[in-house]
mmCIF file of C-alpha atoms in Angstrom:
data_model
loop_
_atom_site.group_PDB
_atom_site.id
_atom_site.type_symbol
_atom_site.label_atom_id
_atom_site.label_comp_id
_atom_site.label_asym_id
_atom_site.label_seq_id
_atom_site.Cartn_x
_atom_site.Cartn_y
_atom_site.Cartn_z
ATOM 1 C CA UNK A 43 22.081 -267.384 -132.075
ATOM 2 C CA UNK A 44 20.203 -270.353 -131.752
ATOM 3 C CA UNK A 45 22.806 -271.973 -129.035
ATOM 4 C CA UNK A 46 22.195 -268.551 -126.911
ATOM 5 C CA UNK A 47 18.352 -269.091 -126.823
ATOM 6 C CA UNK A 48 18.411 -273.046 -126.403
ATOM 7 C CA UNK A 49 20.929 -272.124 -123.167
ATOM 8 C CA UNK A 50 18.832 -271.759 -119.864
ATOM 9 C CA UNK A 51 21.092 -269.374 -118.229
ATOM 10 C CA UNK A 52 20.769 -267.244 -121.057
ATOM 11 C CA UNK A 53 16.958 -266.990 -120.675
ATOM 12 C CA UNK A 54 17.210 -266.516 -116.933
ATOM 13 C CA UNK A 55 19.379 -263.238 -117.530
ATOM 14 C CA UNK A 56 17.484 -261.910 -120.286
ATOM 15 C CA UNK A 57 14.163 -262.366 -118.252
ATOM 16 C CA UNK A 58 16.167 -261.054 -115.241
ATOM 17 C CA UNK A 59 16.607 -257.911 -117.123
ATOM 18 C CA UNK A 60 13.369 -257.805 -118.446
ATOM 19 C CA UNK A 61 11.898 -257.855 -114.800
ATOM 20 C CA UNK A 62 14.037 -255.247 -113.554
ATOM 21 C CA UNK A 63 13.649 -252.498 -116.269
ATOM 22 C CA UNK A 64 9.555 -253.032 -115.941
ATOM 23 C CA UNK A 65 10.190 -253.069 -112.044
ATOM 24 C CA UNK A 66 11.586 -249.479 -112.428
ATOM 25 C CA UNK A 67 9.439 -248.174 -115.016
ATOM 26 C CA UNK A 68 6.649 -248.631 -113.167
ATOM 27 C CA UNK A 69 7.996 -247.272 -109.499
ATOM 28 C CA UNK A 70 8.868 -244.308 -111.793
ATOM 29 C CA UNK A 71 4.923 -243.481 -113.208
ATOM 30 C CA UNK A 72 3.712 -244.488 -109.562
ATOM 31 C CA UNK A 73 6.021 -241.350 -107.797
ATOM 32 C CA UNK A 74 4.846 -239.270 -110.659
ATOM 33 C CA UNK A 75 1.118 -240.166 -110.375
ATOM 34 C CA UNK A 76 1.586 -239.563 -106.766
ATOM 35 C CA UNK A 77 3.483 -236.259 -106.775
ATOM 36 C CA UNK A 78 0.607 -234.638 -109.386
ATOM 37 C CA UNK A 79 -2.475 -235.916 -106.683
ATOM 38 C CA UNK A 80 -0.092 -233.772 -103.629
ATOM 39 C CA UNK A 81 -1.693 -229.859 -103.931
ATOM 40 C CA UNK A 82 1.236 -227.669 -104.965
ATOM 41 C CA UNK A 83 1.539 -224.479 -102.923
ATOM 42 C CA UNK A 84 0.358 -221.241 -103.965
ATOM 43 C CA UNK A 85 0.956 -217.468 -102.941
ATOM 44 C CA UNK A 86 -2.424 -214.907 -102.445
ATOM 45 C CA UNK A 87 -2.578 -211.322 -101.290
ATOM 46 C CA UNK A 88 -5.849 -209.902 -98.734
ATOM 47 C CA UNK A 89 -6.101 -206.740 -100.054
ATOM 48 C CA UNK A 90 -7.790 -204.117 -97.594
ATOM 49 C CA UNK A 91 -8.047 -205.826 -94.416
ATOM 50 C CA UNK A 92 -9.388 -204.191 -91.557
ATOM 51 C CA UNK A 93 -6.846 -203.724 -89.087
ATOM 52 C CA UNK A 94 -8.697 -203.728 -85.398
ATOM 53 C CA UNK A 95 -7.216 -201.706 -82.336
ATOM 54 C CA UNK A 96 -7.438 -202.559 -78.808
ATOM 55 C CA UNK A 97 -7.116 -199.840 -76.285
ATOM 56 C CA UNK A 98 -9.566 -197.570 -73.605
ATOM 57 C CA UNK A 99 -11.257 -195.521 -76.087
ATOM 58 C CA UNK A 100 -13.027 -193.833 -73.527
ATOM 59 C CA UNK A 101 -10.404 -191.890 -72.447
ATOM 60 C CA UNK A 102 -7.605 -192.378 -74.952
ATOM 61 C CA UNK A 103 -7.255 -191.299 -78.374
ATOM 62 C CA UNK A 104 -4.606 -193.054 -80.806
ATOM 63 C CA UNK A 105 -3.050 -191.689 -83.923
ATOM 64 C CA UNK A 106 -0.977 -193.449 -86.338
ATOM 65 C CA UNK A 107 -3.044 -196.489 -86.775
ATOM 66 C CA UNK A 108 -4.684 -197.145 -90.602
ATOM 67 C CA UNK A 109 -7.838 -198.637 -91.296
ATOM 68 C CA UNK A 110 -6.942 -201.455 -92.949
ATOM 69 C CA UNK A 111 -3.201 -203.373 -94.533
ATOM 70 C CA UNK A 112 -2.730 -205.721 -96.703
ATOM 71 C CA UNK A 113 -1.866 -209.509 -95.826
ATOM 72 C CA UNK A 114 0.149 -212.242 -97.757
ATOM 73 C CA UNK A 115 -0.396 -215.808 -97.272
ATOM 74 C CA UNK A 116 1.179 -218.841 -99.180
ATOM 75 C CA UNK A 117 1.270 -222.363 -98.625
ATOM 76 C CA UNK A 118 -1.644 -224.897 -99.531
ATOM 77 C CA UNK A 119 -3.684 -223.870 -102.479
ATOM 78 C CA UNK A 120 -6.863 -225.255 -100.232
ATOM 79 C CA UNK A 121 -6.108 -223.970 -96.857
ATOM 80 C CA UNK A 122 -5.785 -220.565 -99.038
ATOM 81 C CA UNK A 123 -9.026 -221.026 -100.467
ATOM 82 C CA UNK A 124 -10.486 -221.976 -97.584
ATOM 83 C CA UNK A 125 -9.136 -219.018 -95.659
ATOM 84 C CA UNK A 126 -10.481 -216.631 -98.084
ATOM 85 C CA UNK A 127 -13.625 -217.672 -98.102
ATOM 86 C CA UNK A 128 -14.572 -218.259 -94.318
ATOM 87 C CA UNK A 129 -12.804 -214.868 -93.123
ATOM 88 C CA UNK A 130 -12.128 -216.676 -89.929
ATOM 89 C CA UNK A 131 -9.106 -214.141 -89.138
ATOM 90 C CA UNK A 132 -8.200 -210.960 -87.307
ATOM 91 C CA UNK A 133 -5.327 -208.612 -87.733
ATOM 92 C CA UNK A 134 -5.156 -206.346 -84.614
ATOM 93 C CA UNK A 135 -2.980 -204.302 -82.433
ATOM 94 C CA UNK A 136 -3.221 -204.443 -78.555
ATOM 95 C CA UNK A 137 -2.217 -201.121 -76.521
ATOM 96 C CA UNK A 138 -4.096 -201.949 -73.478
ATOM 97 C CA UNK A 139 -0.746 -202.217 -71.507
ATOM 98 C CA UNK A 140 0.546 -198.846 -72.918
ATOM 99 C CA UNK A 141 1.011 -195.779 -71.286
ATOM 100 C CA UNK A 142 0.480 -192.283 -73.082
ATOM 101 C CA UNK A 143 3.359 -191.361 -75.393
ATOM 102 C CA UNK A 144 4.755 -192.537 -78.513
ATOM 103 C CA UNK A 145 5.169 -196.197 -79.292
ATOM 104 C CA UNK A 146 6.088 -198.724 -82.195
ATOM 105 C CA UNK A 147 4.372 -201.838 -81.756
ATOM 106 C CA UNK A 148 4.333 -204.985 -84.324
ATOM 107 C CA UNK A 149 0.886 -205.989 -85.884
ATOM 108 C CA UNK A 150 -0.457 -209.320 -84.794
ATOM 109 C CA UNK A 151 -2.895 -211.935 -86.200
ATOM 110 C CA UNK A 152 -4.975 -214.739 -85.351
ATOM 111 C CA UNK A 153 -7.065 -217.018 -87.134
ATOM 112 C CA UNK A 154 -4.746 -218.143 -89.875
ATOM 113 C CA UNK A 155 -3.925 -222.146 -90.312
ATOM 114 C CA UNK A 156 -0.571 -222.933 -88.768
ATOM 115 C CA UNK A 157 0.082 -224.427 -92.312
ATOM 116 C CA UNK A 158 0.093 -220.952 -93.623
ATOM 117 C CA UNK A 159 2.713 -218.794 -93.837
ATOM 118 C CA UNK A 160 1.518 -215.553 -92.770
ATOM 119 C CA UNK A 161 3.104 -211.683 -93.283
ATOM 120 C CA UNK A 162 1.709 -208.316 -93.185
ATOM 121 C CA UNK A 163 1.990 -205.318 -94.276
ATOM 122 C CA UNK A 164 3.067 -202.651 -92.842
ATOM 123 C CA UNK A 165 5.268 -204.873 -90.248
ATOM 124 C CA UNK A 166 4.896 -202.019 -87.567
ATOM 125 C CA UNK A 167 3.322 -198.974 -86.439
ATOM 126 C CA UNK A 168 5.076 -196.214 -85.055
ATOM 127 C CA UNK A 169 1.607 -195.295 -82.861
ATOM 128 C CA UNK A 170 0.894 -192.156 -80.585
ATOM 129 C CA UNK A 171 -1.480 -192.434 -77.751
ATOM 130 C CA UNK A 172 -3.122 -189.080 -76.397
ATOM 131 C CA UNK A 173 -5.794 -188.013 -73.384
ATOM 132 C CA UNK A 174 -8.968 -188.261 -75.509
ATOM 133 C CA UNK A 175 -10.244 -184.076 -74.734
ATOM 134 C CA UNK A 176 -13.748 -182.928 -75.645
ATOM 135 C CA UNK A 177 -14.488 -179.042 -76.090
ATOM 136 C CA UNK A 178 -17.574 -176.879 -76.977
ATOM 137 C CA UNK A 179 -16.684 -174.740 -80.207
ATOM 138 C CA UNK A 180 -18.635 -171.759 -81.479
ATOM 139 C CA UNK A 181 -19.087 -171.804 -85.948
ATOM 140 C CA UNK A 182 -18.237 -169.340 -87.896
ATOM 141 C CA UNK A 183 -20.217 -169.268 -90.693
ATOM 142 C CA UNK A 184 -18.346 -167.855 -94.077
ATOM 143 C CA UNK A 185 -19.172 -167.456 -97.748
ATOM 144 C CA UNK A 186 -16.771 -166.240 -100.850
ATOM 145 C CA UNK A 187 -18.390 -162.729 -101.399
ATOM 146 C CA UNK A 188 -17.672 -163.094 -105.187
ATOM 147 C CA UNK A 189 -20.626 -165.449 -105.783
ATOM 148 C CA UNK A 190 -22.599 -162.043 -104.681
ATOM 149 C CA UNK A 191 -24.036 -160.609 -107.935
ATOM 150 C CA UNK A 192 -22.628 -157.168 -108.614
ATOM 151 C CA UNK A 193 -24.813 -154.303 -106.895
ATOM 152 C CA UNK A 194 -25.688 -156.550 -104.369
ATOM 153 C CA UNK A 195 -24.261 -157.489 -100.605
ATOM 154 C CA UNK A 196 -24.147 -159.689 -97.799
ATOM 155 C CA UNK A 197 -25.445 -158.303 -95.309
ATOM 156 C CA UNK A 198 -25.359 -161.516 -92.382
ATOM 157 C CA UNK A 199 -24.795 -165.040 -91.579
ATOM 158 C CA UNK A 200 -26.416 -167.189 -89.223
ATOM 159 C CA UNK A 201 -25.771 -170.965 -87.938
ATOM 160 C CA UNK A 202 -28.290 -173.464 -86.034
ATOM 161 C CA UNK A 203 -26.814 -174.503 -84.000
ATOM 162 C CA UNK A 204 -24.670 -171.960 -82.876
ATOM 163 C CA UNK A 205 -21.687 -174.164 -81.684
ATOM 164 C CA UNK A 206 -20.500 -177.837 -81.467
ATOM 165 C CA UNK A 207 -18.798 -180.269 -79.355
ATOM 166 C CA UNK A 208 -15.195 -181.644 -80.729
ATOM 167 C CA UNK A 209 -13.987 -184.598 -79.680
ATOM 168 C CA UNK A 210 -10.168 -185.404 -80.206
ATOM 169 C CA UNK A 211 -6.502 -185.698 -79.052
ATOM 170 C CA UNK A 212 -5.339 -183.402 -76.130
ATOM 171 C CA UNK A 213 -2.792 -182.356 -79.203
ATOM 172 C CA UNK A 214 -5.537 -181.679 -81.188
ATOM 173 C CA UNK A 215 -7.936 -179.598 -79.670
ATOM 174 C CA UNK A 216 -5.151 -177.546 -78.274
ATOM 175 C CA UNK A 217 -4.267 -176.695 -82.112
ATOM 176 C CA UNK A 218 -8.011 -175.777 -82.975
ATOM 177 C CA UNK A 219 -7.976 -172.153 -84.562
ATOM 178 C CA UNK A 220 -11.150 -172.111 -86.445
ATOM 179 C CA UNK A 221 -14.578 -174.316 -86.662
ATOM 180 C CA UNK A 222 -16.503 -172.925 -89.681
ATOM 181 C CA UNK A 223 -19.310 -173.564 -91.969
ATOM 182 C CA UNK A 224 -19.003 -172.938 -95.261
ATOM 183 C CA UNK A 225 -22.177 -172.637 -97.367
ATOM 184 C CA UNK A 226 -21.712 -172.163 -101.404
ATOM 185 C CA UNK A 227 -23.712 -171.676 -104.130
ATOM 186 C CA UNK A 228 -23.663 -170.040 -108.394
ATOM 187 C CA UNK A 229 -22.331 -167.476 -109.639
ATOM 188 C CA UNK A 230 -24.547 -164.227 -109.077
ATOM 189 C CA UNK A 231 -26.650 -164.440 -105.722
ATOM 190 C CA UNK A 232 -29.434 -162.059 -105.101
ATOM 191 C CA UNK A 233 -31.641 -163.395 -102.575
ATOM 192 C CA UNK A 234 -31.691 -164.732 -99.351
ATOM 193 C CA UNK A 235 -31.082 -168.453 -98.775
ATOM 194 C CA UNK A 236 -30.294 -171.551 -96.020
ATOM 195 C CA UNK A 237 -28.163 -173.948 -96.882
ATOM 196 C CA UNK A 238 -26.958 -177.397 -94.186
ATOM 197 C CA UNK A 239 -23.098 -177.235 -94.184
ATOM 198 C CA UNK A 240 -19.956 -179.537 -92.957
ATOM 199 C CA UNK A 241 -18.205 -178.286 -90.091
ATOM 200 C CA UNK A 242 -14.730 -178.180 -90.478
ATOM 201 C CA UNK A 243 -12.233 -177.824 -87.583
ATOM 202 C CA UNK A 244 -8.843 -175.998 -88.879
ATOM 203 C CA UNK A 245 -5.599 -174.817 -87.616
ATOM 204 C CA UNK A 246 -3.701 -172.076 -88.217
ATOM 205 C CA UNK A 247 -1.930 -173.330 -91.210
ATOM 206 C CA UNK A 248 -5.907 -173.975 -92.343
ATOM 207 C CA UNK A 249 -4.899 -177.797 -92.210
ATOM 208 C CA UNK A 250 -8.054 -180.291 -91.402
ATOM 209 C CA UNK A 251 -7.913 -181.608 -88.074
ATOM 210 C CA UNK A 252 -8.463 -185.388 -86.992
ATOM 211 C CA UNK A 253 -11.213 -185.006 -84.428
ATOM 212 C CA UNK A 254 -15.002 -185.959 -84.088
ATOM 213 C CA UNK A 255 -17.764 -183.267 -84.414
ATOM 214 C CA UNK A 256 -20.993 -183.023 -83.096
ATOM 215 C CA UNK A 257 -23.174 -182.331 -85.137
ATOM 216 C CA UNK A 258 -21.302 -182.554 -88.615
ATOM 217 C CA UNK A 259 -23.607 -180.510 -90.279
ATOM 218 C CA UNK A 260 -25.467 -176.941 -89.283
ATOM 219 C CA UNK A 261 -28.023 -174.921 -90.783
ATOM 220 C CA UNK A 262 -26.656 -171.345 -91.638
ATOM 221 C CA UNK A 263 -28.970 -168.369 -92.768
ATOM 222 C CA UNK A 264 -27.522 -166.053 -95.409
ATOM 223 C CA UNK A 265 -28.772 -162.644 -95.816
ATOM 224 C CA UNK A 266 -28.142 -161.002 -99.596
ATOM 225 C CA UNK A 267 -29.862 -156.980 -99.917
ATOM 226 C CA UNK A 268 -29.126 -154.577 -102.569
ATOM 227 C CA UNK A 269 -26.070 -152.700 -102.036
ATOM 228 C CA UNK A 270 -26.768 -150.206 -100.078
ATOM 229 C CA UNK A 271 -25.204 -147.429 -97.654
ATOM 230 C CA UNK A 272 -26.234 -144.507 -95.077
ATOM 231 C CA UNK A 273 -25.659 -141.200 -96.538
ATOM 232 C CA UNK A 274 -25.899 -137.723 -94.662
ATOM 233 C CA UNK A 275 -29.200 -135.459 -94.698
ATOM 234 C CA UNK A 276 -28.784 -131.732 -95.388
ATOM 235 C CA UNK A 277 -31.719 -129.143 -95.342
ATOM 236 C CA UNK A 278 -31.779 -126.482 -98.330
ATOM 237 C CA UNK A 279 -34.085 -123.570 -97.697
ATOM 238 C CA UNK A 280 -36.126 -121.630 -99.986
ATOM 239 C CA UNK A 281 -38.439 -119.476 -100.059
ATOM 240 C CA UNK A 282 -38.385 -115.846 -98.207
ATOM 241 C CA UNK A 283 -38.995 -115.492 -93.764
ATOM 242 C CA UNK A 284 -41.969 -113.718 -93.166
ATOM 243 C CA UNK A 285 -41.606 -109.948 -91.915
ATOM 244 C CA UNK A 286 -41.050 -110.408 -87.942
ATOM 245 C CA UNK A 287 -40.089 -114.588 -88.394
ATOM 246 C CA UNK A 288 -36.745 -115.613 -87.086
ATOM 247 C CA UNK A 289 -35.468 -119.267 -86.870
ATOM 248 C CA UNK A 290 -33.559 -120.039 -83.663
ATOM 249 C CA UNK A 291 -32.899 -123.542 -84.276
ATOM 250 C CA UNK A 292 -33.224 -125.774 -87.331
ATOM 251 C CA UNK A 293 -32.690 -129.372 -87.100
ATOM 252 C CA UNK A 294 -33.836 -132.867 -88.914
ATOM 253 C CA UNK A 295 -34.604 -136.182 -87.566
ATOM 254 C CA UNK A 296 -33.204 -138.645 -88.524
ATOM 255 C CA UNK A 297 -29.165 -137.249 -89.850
ATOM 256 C CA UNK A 298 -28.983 -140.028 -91.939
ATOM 257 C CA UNK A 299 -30.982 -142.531 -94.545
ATOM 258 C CA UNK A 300 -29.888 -145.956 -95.795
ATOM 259 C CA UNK A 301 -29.948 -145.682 -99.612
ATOM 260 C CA UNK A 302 -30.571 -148.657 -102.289
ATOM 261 C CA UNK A 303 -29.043 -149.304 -105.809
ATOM 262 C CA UNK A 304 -26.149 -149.297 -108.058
ATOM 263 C CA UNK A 305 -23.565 -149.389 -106.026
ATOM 264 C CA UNK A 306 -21.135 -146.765 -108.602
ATOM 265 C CA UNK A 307 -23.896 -144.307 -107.699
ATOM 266 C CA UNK A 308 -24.239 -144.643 -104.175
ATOM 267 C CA UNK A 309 -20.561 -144.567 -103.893
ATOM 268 C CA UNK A 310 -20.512 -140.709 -105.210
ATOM 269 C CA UNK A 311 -23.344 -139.440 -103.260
ATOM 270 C CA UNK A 312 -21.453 -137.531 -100.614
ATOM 271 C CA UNK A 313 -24.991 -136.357 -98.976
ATOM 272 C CA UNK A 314 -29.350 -136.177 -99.539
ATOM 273 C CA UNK A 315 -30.728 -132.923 -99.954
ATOM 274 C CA UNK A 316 -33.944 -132.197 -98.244
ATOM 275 C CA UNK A 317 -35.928 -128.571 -99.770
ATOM 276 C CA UNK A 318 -37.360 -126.790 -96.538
ATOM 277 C CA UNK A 319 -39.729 -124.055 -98.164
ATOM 278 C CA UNK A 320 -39.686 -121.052 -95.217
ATOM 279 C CA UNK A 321 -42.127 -119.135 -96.814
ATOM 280 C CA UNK A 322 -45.174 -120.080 -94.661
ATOM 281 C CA UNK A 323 -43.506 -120.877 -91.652
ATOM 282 C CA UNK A 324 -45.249 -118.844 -88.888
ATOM 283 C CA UNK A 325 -45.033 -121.547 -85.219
ATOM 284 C CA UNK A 326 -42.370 -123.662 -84.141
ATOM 285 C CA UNK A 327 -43.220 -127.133 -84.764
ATOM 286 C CA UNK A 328 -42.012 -130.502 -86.999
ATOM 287 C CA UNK A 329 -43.228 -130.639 -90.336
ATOM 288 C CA UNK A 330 -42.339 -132.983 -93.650
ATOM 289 C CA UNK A 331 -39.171 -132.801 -95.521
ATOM 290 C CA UNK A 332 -39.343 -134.756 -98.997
ATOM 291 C CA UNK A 333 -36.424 -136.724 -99.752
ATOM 292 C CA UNK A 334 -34.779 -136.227 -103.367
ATOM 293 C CA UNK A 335 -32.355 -139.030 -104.629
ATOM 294 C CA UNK A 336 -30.679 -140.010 -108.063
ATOM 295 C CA UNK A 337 -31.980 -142.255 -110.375
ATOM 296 C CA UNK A 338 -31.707 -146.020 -109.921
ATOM 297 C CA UNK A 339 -31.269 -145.292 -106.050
ATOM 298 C CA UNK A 340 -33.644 -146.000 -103.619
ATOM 299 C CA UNK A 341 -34.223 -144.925 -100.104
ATOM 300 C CA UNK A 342 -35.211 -146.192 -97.313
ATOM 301 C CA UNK A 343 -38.067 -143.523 -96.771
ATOM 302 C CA UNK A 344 -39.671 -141.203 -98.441
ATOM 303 C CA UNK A 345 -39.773 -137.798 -96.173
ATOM 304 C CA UNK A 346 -37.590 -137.162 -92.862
ATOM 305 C CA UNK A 347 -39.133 -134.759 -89.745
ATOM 306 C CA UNK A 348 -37.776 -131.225 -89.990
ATOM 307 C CA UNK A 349 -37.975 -129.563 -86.228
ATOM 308 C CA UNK A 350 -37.713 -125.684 -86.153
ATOM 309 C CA UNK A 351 -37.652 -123.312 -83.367
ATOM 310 C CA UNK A 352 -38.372 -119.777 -84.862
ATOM 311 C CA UNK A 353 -38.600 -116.242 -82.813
ATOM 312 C CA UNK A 354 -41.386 -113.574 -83.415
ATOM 313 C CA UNK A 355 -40.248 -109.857 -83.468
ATOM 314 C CA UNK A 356 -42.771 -106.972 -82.234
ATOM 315 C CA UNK A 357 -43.213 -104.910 -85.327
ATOM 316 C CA UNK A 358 -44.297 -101.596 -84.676
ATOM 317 C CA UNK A 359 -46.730 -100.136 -87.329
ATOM 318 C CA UNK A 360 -47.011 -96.784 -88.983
ATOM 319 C CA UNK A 361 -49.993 -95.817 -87.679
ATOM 320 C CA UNK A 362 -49.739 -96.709 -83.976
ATOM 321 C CA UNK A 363 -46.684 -93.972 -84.280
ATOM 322 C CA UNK A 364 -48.977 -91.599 -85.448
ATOM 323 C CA UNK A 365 -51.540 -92.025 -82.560
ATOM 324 C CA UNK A 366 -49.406 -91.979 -79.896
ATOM 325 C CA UNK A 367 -47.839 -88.269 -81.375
ATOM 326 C CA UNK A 368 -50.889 -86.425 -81.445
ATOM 327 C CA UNK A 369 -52.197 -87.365 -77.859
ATOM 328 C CA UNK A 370 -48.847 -86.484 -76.705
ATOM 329 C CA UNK A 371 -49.491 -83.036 -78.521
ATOM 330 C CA UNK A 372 -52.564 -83.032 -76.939
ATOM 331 C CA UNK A 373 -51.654 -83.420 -73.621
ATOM 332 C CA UNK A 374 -49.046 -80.445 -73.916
ATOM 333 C CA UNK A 375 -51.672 -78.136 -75.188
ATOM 334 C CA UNK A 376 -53.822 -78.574 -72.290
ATOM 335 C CA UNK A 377 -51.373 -77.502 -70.098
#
């Protein structure tokens, strides 16, 4: 052992060695050191991005198109960082060279580092572009009758304003079937009330239509009474027609009175009776009739007009008959 470390050449390889395993050691922790400094990539995901449309919208109108999609970027954990925090993108559609009709056109972006790698989603659109058609619409105001507390009714609807401008599609507009304004409310009206209320343009099918209204909201007026209904008037006479007192004609002004109340006993009345006492009656003329209704009804007044035409007959008395026999006798005598 001692003849191997006394030999020169010996030492030369050994330190020869030596050298070479510390030169490699050491390249080895320098890569390493230098590979954990280098950013590793990383993947994020823009959530909600507004998605901007270029196009005439003066006189176009394009469906198809959301508000916003979603955007996945990877690459440089700093560029990503960087990018999230500035905004400095946009993600857009361009249709100005497009005609009307249906298209499907890819979504495009700008902003983004060229170092990022970039994808959206959706891809595509499949996109419909449409003559942009504004029409004047009259409301129609409604209300569910069943909030109406029992004995009670609707008896009108109003809206201010009366109608509204819609703004939409050709497509669109042509499919409008109803613009309404529905008003709402608890369980057992009785009054009157005003309520603001959307303005909803439907179809057919009652399906919401994409178009712009103007204004979105109206006033409407709603008129609640107690139930009511007209009923017919008929005249009962009583009483006895003086000696010599005819009636021609008998009629009563007006035929029919709006009654107020439960609505199971306005239902049944089948007409108002009006008492017409004869007894006195000596000229032709309008007098008072008192009205007599049920209990828990109301009407709308008290007494109605009662026109009669009546006839006098000459009634010849017992003792004009007498006179005019004995002058006759008289007169025969003389002769």
């Amino acid at each position: 052992m001692d003849r191997v470390f006394n030999s020169v050449w010996a030492l030369r390889i050994v330190a020869l060695v030596l050298s070479l395993a510390l030169f490699l050691y050491v390249k080895s922790e320098l890569e390493t050191s230098g590979r954990e400094a280098v950013p590793s990539d990383e993947m994020d995901v823009l959530y909600n991005v507004p998605l901007e449309v270029y196009y005439d919208d003066e006189d176009l109108i394009v469906t198809g198109v959301p508000e916003t999609v979603n955007v996945t970027i990877s690459g440089n954990s700093k560029l990503i960082l960087q990018t999230k925090i500035t905004q400095d993108y946009v993600v857009f559609v361009d249709l100005n060279s497009l005609t009307i009709g249906e298209h499907h056109v890819t979504i495009q972006n700008e902003g983004f580092s060229e170092k990022l790698n970039v994808s959206i989603d959706p891809v595509a659109l499949n996109i419909s572009i449409e003559e942009r058609v504004t029409r004047e619409f009259r409301v129609e105001p409604e209300m569910n009758k069943r909030l109406i507390a029992e004995d009670y009714d609707l008896k009108g609807m109003t809206v201010d304003p009366t109608t509204v401008v819609v703004t939409g599609a050709k497509s669109a507009i042509e499919n409008i079937s109803y613009v309404k304004a529905t008003v709402t409310g608890e369980q057992g009206i009785k009054n009157s009330f005003q309520q603001e209320a959307n303005v909803k343009v439907l179809n057919a099918e009652l399906n919401r239509l994409d178009v712009a209204v103007q204004p979105e909201k109206v006033k409407v007026k709603v008129e609640i009474e107690e139930y009511s209904r007209d009923v017919p008037i008929k005249i009962k006479q009583i009483g006895q027609l003086k000696d010599g007192i005819s009636i021609e004609k008998l009629w009563i002004e007006p035929v029919k009175l709006k009654v107020y109340g439960k609505k199971a006993v306005i239902d049944e009345l089948k007409e108002l009776v009006v008492e017409f006492d004869v007894s006195d009656l000596e000229e032709s003329g309008s007098y008072e009739g008192k009205i007599k209704v049920p209990e828990k009804v109301t009407a709308e007044e008290s007494s109605v007009t009662i026109h009669a035409d009546i006839q006098k007959e000459l009634v010849e008395t017992a003792d004009e008959s007498t006179e005019g026999g004995t002058g006759q006798q008289a007169e025969d005598s003389t002769e």
